[in-house]
Amino acid sequence: MILVTGGTGTLGQHVVPLLRETGADLRILTRQTRPGQFTGDLETGQGLDEALDGVDVVLHLAGSAKNDEQKALQLVRAANRSQKPHIVYISVVGCERIPVRSAVDRGMFGYFQQKRAAEVVIEKSGLPWTTLRATQFHDLTWKVAEGAAKLPVMPALAGVRFQPVETAEVARRLVDLVRGEPSGLRPDLAGPRVYAMAELFRIWLRATGRRRAVLSVRAAGGAYKAVRGGAVLPGRDADLGTVTWEDFLKVRAG
Ligand SMILES: NC(=O)c1ccc[n+]([C@@H]2O[C@H](COP(=O)([O-])OP(=O)(O)OC[C@H]3O[C@@H](n4cnc5c(N)ncnc54)[C@H](OP(=O)(O)O)[C@@H]3O)[C@@H](O)[C@H]2O)c1
């Protein structure tokens, strides 16, 4: 029995059909009330004991801009009250390398600190665990570009490079990890190419037929400095997907 948190999200919608194809018994946790799904909230802990009852593996995908440490804490507490399932967690590349100290750091990169804090909660939970760190999904990069294009000029962080990955490739890797033995921290998963942030926006503008100026902007703080130094790029032993940003856009933008 597998419980998927975040099964209703962008990544979850790729993972759930793949897991169903394997014939796995699935439960999906959501804050909504939907037929066939378990209602629960990882921030308050509500509904978790029922959702975890009889579960062998938890695929923990639920996340938001804030409070992922709290979500992980509630999850591992409830998991420890149940029959101690294997926790498979999706984290983000660079979360252990970005120092978040000031309010500016937190405002821009607090998400990475939360992902690392959630990793630590899971590592120290006493439960069997596996964590995969992925780079930014193409779906997210699209959302960021779309949001930036609402402004008169698209601001791109100067000197910052990303290696975005196809969400479906992350989903496939997670399915393998769910079906395998607990194996701790796995090699990073990233896309096949590195792009400057401004380049990601320019490629997106071409693919969607829009016209906007892209403006390189510098930010303050140690976290930005680390990111500019390549903290969000994968480690040397990373596994690389095959779908480039251009490939993704061909399908998404038509
Ligand atoms: N996007 C990226 O580029 C990227 C890169 C690396 C890692 N990740 C990680 O991948 C995971 C999935 O990302 P995504 O882009 O698929 O996210 P998403 O589309 O924003 O979906 C978030 C999911 O989390 C669930 N959720 C949020 N708060 C919850 C709470 N308090 N209790 C229970 N469920 C809650 C939501 O469920 P309901 O709304 O149905 O309740 C939803 O299914 C996240 O952990 C994220 O940090 C993302």
mmCIF file of C-alpha atoms and ligand atoms in Angstrom:
data_model
loop_
_atom_site.group_PDB
_atom_site.id
_atom_site.type_symbol
_atom_site.label_atom_id
_atom_site.label_comp_id
_atom_site.label_asym_id
_atom_site.label_seq_id
_atom_site.Cartn_x
_atom_site.Cartn_y
_atom_site.Cartn_z
ATOM 1 C CA MET A 1 0.000 0.000 0.000
ATOM 2 C CA ILE A 2 1.451 3.335 -1.098
ATOM 3 C CA LEU A 3 0.354 6.732 0.218
ATOM 4 C CA VAL A 4 1.127 9.632 -2.113
ATOM 5 C CA THR A 5 1.132 13.096 -0.542
ATOM 6 C CA GLY A 6 0.941 15.826 -3.173
ATOM 7 C CA GLY A 7 -0.608 13.304 -5.561
ATOM 8 C CA THR A 8 -2.892 16.069 -6.855
ATOM 9 C CA GLY A 9 -0.010 18.444 -7.713
ATOM 10 C CA THR A 10 2.005 18.930 -10.911
ATOM 11 C CA LEU A 11 4.470 16.138 -10.168
ATOM 12 C CA GLY A 12 1.826 13.978 -8.520
ATOM 13 C CA GLN A 13 -0.293 13.990 -11.662
ATOM 14 C CA HIS A 14 2.625 12.432 -13.537
ATOM 15 C CA VAL A 15 3.501 9.917 -10.809
ATOM 16 C CA VAL A 16 0.054 8.609 -9.904
ATOM 17 C CA PRO A 17 -0.823 7.084 -13.335
ATOM 18 C CA LEU A 18 2.644 5.478 -13.514
ATOM 19 C CA LEU A 19 2.183 3.922 -10.090
ATOM 20 C CA ARG A 20 -1.285 2.707 -11.055
ATOM 21 C CA GLU A 21 0.244 1.012 -14.127
ATOM 22 C CA THR A 22 2.484 -1.029 -11.793
ATOM 23 C CA GLY A 23 -0.659 -2.397 -10.149
ATOM 24 C CA ALA A 24 0.174 -0.758 -6.803
ATOM 25 C CA ASP A 25 -2.508 -0.134 -4.211
ATOM 26 C CA LEU A 26 -2.613 3.655 -3.909
ATOM 27 C CA ARG A 27 -3.930 6.276 -1.536
ATOM 28 C CA ILE A 28 -3.794 9.966 -2.319
ATOM 29 C CA LEU A 29 -3.705 12.568 0.416
ATOM 30 C CA THR A 30 -5.225 15.986 -0.277
ATOM 31 C CA ARG A 31 -6.555 18.897 1.759
ATOM 32 C CA GLN A 32 -9.688 18.819 -0.398
ATOM 33 C CA THR A 33 -12.642 16.483 -0.051
ATOM 34 C CA ARG A 34 -12.714 14.313 -3.144
ATOM 35 C CA PRO A 35 -14.226 10.873 -3.726
ATOM 36 C CA GLY A 36 -11.653 8.089 -3.536
ATOM 37 C CA GLN A 37 -8.986 10.282 -1.868
ATOM 38 C CA PHE A 38 -7.932 10.756 1.761
ATOM 39 C CA THR A 39 -8.496 14.184 3.244
ATOM 40 C CA GLY A 40 -5.712 15.440 5.498
ATOM 41 C CA ASP A 41 -3.483 18.392 6.185
ATOM 42 C CA LEU A 42 0.228 17.927 6.688
ATOM 43 C CA GLU A 43 0.605 21.251 8.469
ATOM 44 C CA THR A 44 -1.888 20.450 11.213
ATOM 45 C CA GLY A 45 -1.559 16.651 11.148
ATOM 46 C CA GLN A 46 -5.328 16.278 10.657
ATOM 47 C CA GLY A 47 -6.326 13.011 8.918
ATOM 48 C CA LEU A 48 -2.800 11.563 8.829
ATOM 49 C CA ASP A 49 -3.318 8.603 11.183
ATOM 50 C CA GLU A 50 -6.205 7.314 9.046
ATOM 51 C CA ALA A 51 -4.297 7.880 5.797
ATOM 52 C CA LEU A 52 -1.192 6.049 7.082
ATOM 53 C CA ASP A 53 -2.972 3.057 8.534
ATOM 54 C CA GLY A 54 -1.697 -0.076 6.718
ATOM 55 C CA VAL A 55 0.706 1.856 4.464
ATOM 56 C CA ASP A 56 4.100 0.352 3.471
ATOM 57 C CA VAL A 57 5.562 3.264 1.483
ATOM 58 C CA VAL A 58 4.874 7.006 1.581
ATOM 59 C CA LEU A 59 5.795 8.987 -1.498
ATOM 60 C CA HIS A 60 6.044 12.473 -0.011
ATOM 61 C CA LEU A 61 5.570 15.030 -2.785
ATOM 62 C CA ALA A 62 3.389 17.587 -0.977
ATOM 63 C CA GLY A 63 5.111 20.919 -0.813
ATOM 64 C CA SER A 64 4.492 24.633 -0.961
ATOM 65 C CA ALA A 65 6.500 27.829 -0.802
ATOM 66 C CA LYS A 66 6.489 27.690 3.006
ATOM 67 C CA ASN A 67 6.461 25.284 5.958
ATOM 68 C CA ASP A 68 7.758 22.107 4.311
ATOM 69 C CA GLU A 69 9.718 21.325 7.498
ATOM 70 C CA GLN A 70 6.465 21.375 9.471
ATOM 71 C CA LYS A 71 4.782 19.117 6.886
ATOM 72 C CA ALA A 72 7.639 16.603 7.140
ATOM 73 C CA LEU A 73 7.486 16.697 10.955
ATOM 74 C CA GLN A 74 3.778 15.930 11.036
ATOM 75 C CA LEU A 75 4.263 13.170 8.480
ATOM 76 C CA VAL A 76 7.087 11.380 10.309
ATOM 77 C CA ARG A 77 5.310 11.657 13.661
ATOM 78 C CA ALA A 78 2.219 9.983 12.232
ATOM 79 C CA ALA A 79 4.344 7.446 10.317
ATOM 80 C CA ASN A 80 6.123 6.500 13.542
ATOM 81 C CA ARG A 81 2.725 5.882 15.153
ATOM 82 C CA SER A 82 1.833 3.545 12.263
ATOM 83 C CA GLN A 83 3.889 0.575 11.034
ATOM 84 C CA LYS A 84 6.932 2.731 10.114
ATOM 85 C CA PRO A 85 6.702 2.881 6.325
ATOM 86 C CA HIS A 86 9.516 3.653 3.888
ATOM 87 C CA ILE A 87 9.450 7.414 3.157
ATOM 88 C CA VAL A 88 10.452 8.458 -0.369
ATOM 89 C CA TYR A 89 10.952 12.214 -0.496
ATOM 90 C CA ILE A 90 11.372 14.656 -3.380
ATOM 91 C CA SER A 91 13.735 17.489 -2.556
ATOM 92 C CA VAL A 92 15.522 20.118 -4.590
ATOM 93 C CA VAL A 93 19.099 20.281 -5.889
ATOM 94 C CA GLY A 94 21.214 22.798 -3.990
ATOM 95 C CA CYS A 95 19.144 22.926 -0.814
ATOM 96 C CA GLU A 96 22.169 22.043 1.340
ATOM 97 C CA ARG A 97 24.420 24.599 -0.396
ATOM 98 C CA ILE A 98 22.350 27.782 -0.160
ATOM 99 C CA PRO A 99 22.929 29.720 3.060
ATOM 100 C CA VAL A 100 19.704 31.415 4.147
ATOM 101 C CA ARG A 101 20.606 33.920 6.878
ATOM 102 C CA SER A 102 19.107 37.328 6.168
ATOM 103 C CA ALA A 103 15.544 38.435 5.445
ATOM 104 C CA VAL A 104 16.586 38.987 1.807
ATOM 105 C CA ASP A 105 17.941 35.418 1.592
ATOM 106 C CA ARG A 106 14.761 34.089 3.132
ATOM 107 C CA GLY A 107 12.487 36.107 0.863
ATOM 108 C CA MET A 108 14.197 34.841 -2.283
ATOM 109 C CA PHE A 109 15.512 31.406 -1.360
ATOM 110 C CA GLY A 110 13.754 30.395 1.894
ATOM 111 C CA TYR A 111 12.158 27.533 -0.037
ATOM 112 C CA PHE A 112 15.561 25.801 -0.311
ATOM 113 C CA GLN A 113 16.143 26.103 3.447
ATOM 114 C CA GLN A 114 12.743 24.535 4.090
ATOM 115 C CA LYS A 115 13.487 21.641 1.715
ATOM 116 C CA ARG A 116 16.795 20.954 3.512
ATOM 117 C CA ALA A 117 15.091 21.159 6.917
ATOM 118 C CA ALA A 118 12.470 18.657 5.702
ATOM 119 C CA GLU A 119 15.258 16.345 4.456
ATOM 120 C CA VAL A 120 16.850 16.419 7.922
ATOM 121 C CA VAL A 121 13.515 15.620 9.605
ATOM 122 C CA ILE A 122 13.178 12.554 7.377
ATOM 123 C CA GLU A 123 16.826 11.482 7.806
ATOM 124 C CA LYS A 124 16.477 11.645 11.606
ATOM 125 C CA SER A 125 12.989 10.138 11.754
ATOM 126 C CA GLY A 126 14.119 6.579 12.509
ATOM 127 C CA LEU A 127 12.078 5.491 9.478
ATOM 128 C CA PRO A 128 13.574 3.853 6.380
ATOM 129 C CA TRP A 129 14.050 6.660 3.823
ATOM 130 C CA THR A 130 15.095 7.569 0.300
ATOM 131 C CA THR A 131 15.517 11.153 -0.928
ATOM 132 C CA LEU A 132 15.830 12.345 -4.510
ATOM 133 C CA ARG A 133 16.885 15.927 -5.237
ATOM 134 C CA ALA A 134 15.704 17.250 -8.595
ATOM 135 C CA THR A 135 16.344 20.539 -10.352
ATOM 136 C CA GLN A 136 13.566 22.927 -11.425
ATOM 137 C CA PHE A 137 10.818 21.212 -13.418
ATOM 138 C CA HIS A 138 10.097 22.520 -16.927
ATOM 139 C CA ASP A 139 6.510 23.104 -15.756
ATOM 140 C CA LEU A 140 7.789 25.445 -13.038
ATOM 141 C CA THR A 141 10.131 27.256 -15.422
ATOM 142 C CA TRP A 142 7.137 27.849 -17.711
ATOM 143 C CA LYS A 143 5.130 29.291 -14.775
ATOM 144 C CA VAL A 144 8.010 31.566 -13.768
ATOM 145 C CA ALA A 145 8.429 32.805 -17.358
ATOM 146 C CA GLU A 146 4.683 33.362 -17.716
ATOM 147 C CA GLY A 147 4.626 35.340 -14.460
ATOM 148 C CA ALA A 148 7.654 37.434 -15.459
ATOM 149 C CA ALA A 149 6.078 38.175 -18.857
ATOM 150 C CA LYS A 150 3.205 39.959 -17.103
ATOM 151 C CA LEU A 151 5.679 42.749 -16.329
ATOM 152 C CA PRO A 152 6.777 45.311 -18.947
ATOM 153 C CA VAL A 153 10.284 43.770 -18.870
ATOM 154 C CA MET A 154 11.159 40.248 -17.718
ATOM 155 C CA PRO A 155 13.627 40.398 -14.828
ATOM 156 C CA ALA A 156 16.206 37.557 -14.868
ATOM 157 C CA LEU A 157 18.727 37.069 -12.081
ATOM 158 C CA ALA A 158 22.161 38.029 -13.408
ATOM 159 C CA GLY A 159 24.742 35.244 -13.518
ATOM 160 C CA VAL A 160 22.261 32.553 -12.436
ATOM 161 C CA ARG A 161 22.124 29.290 -14.388
ATOM 162 C CA PHE A 162 19.620 26.452 -14.172
ATOM 163 C CA GLN A 163 19.498 22.900 -15.500
ATOM 164 C CA PRO A 164 15.734 22.278 -15.621
ATOM 165 C CA VAL A 165 14.310 18.784 -15.900
ATOM 166 C CA GLU A 166 11.200 17.236 -17.419
ATOM 167 C CA THR A 167 8.606 16.511 -14.719
ATOM 168 C CA ALA A 168 7.724 13.137 -16.297
ATOM 169 C CA GLU A 169 11.373 12.027 -16.006
ATOM 170 C CA VAL A 170 11.372 12.879 -12.298
ATOM 171 C CA ALA A 171 8.122 10.927 -11.936
ATOM 172 C CA ARG A 172 9.639 7.841 -13.573
ATOM 173 C CA ARG A 173 12.645 7.926 -11.261
ATOM 174 C CA LEU A 174 10.405 8.229 -8.219
ATOM 175 C CA VAL A 175 8.386 5.189 -9.266
ATOM 176 C CA ASP A 176 11.635 3.161 -9.369
ATOM 177 C CA LEU A 177 12.564 4.432 -5.904
ATOM 178 C CA VAL A 178 9.139 3.618 -4.472
ATOM 179 C CA ARG A 179 9.478 0.058 -5.787
ATOM 180 C CA GLY A 180 13.062 -0.316 -4.494
ATOM 181 C CA GLU A 181 14.634 -0.710 -1.065
ATOM 182 C CA PRO A 182 15.256 2.364 1.143
ATOM 183 C CA SER A 183 18.559 3.800 -0.097
ATOM 184 C CA GLY A 184 19.152 7.192 1.567
ATOM 185 C CA LEU A 185 20.253 10.140 -0.552
ATOM 186 C CA ARG A 186 20.264 9.303 -4.276
ATOM 187 C CA PRO A 187 22.284 11.090 -6.980
ATOM 188 C CA ASP A 188 20.747 14.384 -8.149
ATOM 189 C CA LEU A 189 18.399 14.324 -11.134
ATOM 190 C CA ALA A 190 18.670 17.179 -13.650
ATOM 191 C CA GLY A 191 17.894 17.977 -17.257
ATOM 192 C CA PRO A 192 20.418 17.575 -20.083
ATOM 193 C CA ARG A 193 21.404 21.268 -20.521
ATOM 194 C CA VAL A 194 22.472 24.290 -18.504
ATOM 195 C CA TYR A 195 20.877 27.672 -19.337
ATOM 196 C CA ALA A 196 21.339 31.201 -18.037
ATOM 197 C CA MET A 197 18.045 32.423 -16.569
ATOM 198 C CA ALA A 198 17.833 35.147 -19.231
ATOM 199 C CA GLU A 199 18.344 32.480 -21.932
ATOM 200 C CA LEU A 200 15.475 30.377 -20.520
ATOM 201 C CA PHE A 201 13.214 33.433 -20.841
ATOM 202 C CA ARG A 202 14.382 34.273 -24.379
ATOM 203 C CA ILE A 203 13.789 30.701 -25.562
ATOM 204 C CA TRP A 204 10.335 30.796 -23.952
ATOM 205 C CA LEU A 205 9.518 34.118 -25.665
ATOM 206 C CA ARG A 206 10.498 32.695 -29.066
ATOM 207 C CA ALA A 207 8.522 29.482 -28.511
ATOM 208 C CA THR A 208 5.372 31.316 -27.404
ATOM 209 C CA GLY A 209 5.640 34.065 -30.028
ATOM 210 C CA ARG A 210 5.719 36.883 -27.477
ATOM 211 C CA ARG A 211 7.829 40.004 -27.428
ATOM 212 C CA ARG A 212 9.396 41.325 -24.224
ATOM 213 C CA ALA A 213 12.759 42.722 -23.189
ATOM 214 C CA VAL A 214 14.675 40.552 -20.701
ATOM 215 C CA LEU A 215 16.520 42.559 -18.091
ATOM 216 C CA SER A 216 19.365 41.081 -16.032
ATOM 217 C CA VAL A 217 19.027 42.129 -12.399
ATOM 218 C CA ARG A 218 21.391 41.606 -9.493
ATOM 219 C CA ALA A 219 20.170 40.782 -6.012
ATOM 220 C CA ALA A 220 21.723 41.132 -2.565
ATOM 221 C CA GLY A 221 22.594 38.475 -0.023
ATOM 222 C CA GLY A 222 24.649 35.340 0.519
ATOM 223 C CA ALA A 223 22.004 33.008 -0.872
ATOM 224 C CA TYR A 224 21.976 34.819 -4.233
ATOM 225 C CA LYS A 225 25.801 34.715 -4.251
ATOM 226 C CA ALA A 226 25.737 30.929 -3.744
ATOM 227 C CA VAL A 227 23.114 30.488 -6.476
ATOM 228 C CA ARG A 228 25.175 32.680 -8.824
ATOM 229 C CA GLY A 229 28.113 30.411 -8.001
ATOM 230 C CA GLY A 230 26.170 27.390 -9.290
ATOM 231 C CA ALA A 231 24.520 26.073 -6.093
ATOM 232 C CA VAL A 232 21.353 25.040 -7.961
ATOM 233 C CA LEU A 233 23.296 23.027 -10.545
ATOM 234 C CA PRO A 234 23.515 19.257 -9.960
ATOM 235 C CA GLY A 235 26.467 17.366 -8.476
ATOM 236 C CA ARG A 236 29.051 15.553 -10.648
ATOM 237 C CA ASP A 237 27.437 12.155 -10.206
ATOM 238 C CA ALA A 238 23.983 13.443 -11.224
ATOM 239 C CA ASP A 239 21.674 11.472 -13.471
ATOM 240 C CA LEU A 240 20.549 13.485 -16.474
ATOM 241 C CA GLY A 241 17.199 13.363 -18.220
ATOM 242 C CA THR A 242 16.902 13.633 -21.983
ATOM 243 C CA VAL A 243 14.203 16.287 -22.489
ATOM 244 C CA THR A 244 15.569 19.800 -23.052
ATOM 245 C CA TRP A 245 13.713 23.045 -22.361
ATOM 246 C CA GLU A 246 13.311 23.443 -26.133
ATOM 247 C CA ASP A 247 11.831 19.911 -26.460
ATOM 248 C CA PHE A 248 9.356 20.658 -23.670
ATOM 249 C CA LEU A 249 8.350 23.967 -25.270
ATOM 250 C CA LYS A 250 7.744 22.331 -28.663
ATOM 251 C CA VAL A 251 5.021 20.242 -27.041
ATOM 252 C CA ARG A 252 3.703 22.770 -24.511
ATOM 253 C CA ALA A 253 3.671 25.839 -26.765
ATOM 254 C CA GLY A 254 2.634 23.857 -29.834
HETATM 255 N N1 LIG B 1 8.497 22.469 -9.076
HETATM 256 C C1 LIG B 1 9.805 22.246 -9.120
HETATM 257 O O1 LIG B 1 10.548 22.725 -9.990
HETATM 258 C C2 LIG B 1 10.441 21.324 -8.083
HETATM 259 C C3 LIG B 1 11.799 20.993 -8.154
HETATM 260 C C4 LIG B 1 12.321 20.104 -7.207
HETATM 261 C C5 LIG B 1 11.498 19.595 -6.201
HETATM 262 N N2 LIG B 1 10.182 19.961 -6.166
HETATM 263 C C6 LIG B 1 9.314 19.408 -5.125
HETATM 264 O O2 LIG B 1 8.382 18.543 -5.760
HETATM 265 C C7 LIG B 1 7.193 18.489 -4.975
HETATM 266 C C8 LIG B 1 5.980 18.636 -5.878
HETATM 267 O O3 LIG B 1 6.041 19.872 -6.554
HETATM 268 P P1 LIG B 1 4.850 20.325 -7.497
HETATM 269 O O4 LIG B 1 5.418 21.353 -8.415
HETATM 270 O O5 LIG B 1 4.144 19.138 -8.039
HETATM 271 O O6 LIG B 1 3.896 21.068 -6.428
HETATM 272 P P2 LIG B 1 2.413 21.610 -6.641
HETATM 273 O O7 LIG B 1 1.943 21.428 -8.034
HETATM 274 O O8 LIG B 1 2.404 23.005 -6.062
HETATM 275 O O9 LIG B 1 1.525 20.666 -5.711
HETATM 276 C C9 LIG B 1 1.607 20.762 -4.328
HETATM 277 C C10 LIG B 1 0.915 19.551 -3.721
HETATM 278 O O10 LIG B 1 1.130 19.572 -2.316
HETATM 279 C C11 LIG B 1 -0.106 19.311 -1.673
HETATM 280 N N3 LIG B 1 -0.080 20.048 -0.404
HETATM 281 C C12 LIG B 1 0.366 21.313 -0.183
HETATM 282 N N4 LIG B 1 0.218 21.644 1.106
HETATM 283 C C13 LIG B 1 -0.327 20.561 1.723
HETATM 284 C C14 LIG B 1 -0.718 20.295 3.055
HETATM 285 N N5 LIG B 1 -0.594 21.205 4.035
HETATM 286 N N6 LIG B 1 -1.237 19.079 3.335
HETATM 287 C C15 LIG B 1 -1.396 18.146 2.353
HETATM 288 N N7 LIG B 1 -1.046 18.350 1.074
HETATM 289 C C16 LIG B 1 -0.513 19.542 0.763
HETATM 290 C C17 LIG B 1 -1.170 19.820 -2.617
HETATM 291 O O11 LIG B 1 -2.355 19.059 -2.410
HETATM 292 P P3 LIG B 1 -3.854 19.678 -2.328
HETATM 293 O O12 LIG B 1 -3.790 21.079 -2.902
HETATM 294 O O13 LIG B 1 -4.692 18.718 -3.154
HETATM 295 O O14 LIG B 1 -4.182 19.645 -0.893
HETATM 296 C C18 LIG B 1 -0.581 19.495 -3.980
HETATM 297 O O15 LIG B 1 -0.891 18.172 -4.353
HETATM 298 C C19 LIG B 1 7.331 19.581 -3.909
HETATM 299 O O16 LIG B 1 7.749 18.971 -2.701
HETATM 300 C C20 LIG B 1 8.445 20.462 -4.434
HETATM 301 O O17 LIG B 1 9.155 21.128 -3.410
HETATM 302 C C21 LIG B 1 9.630 20.802 -7.077
#
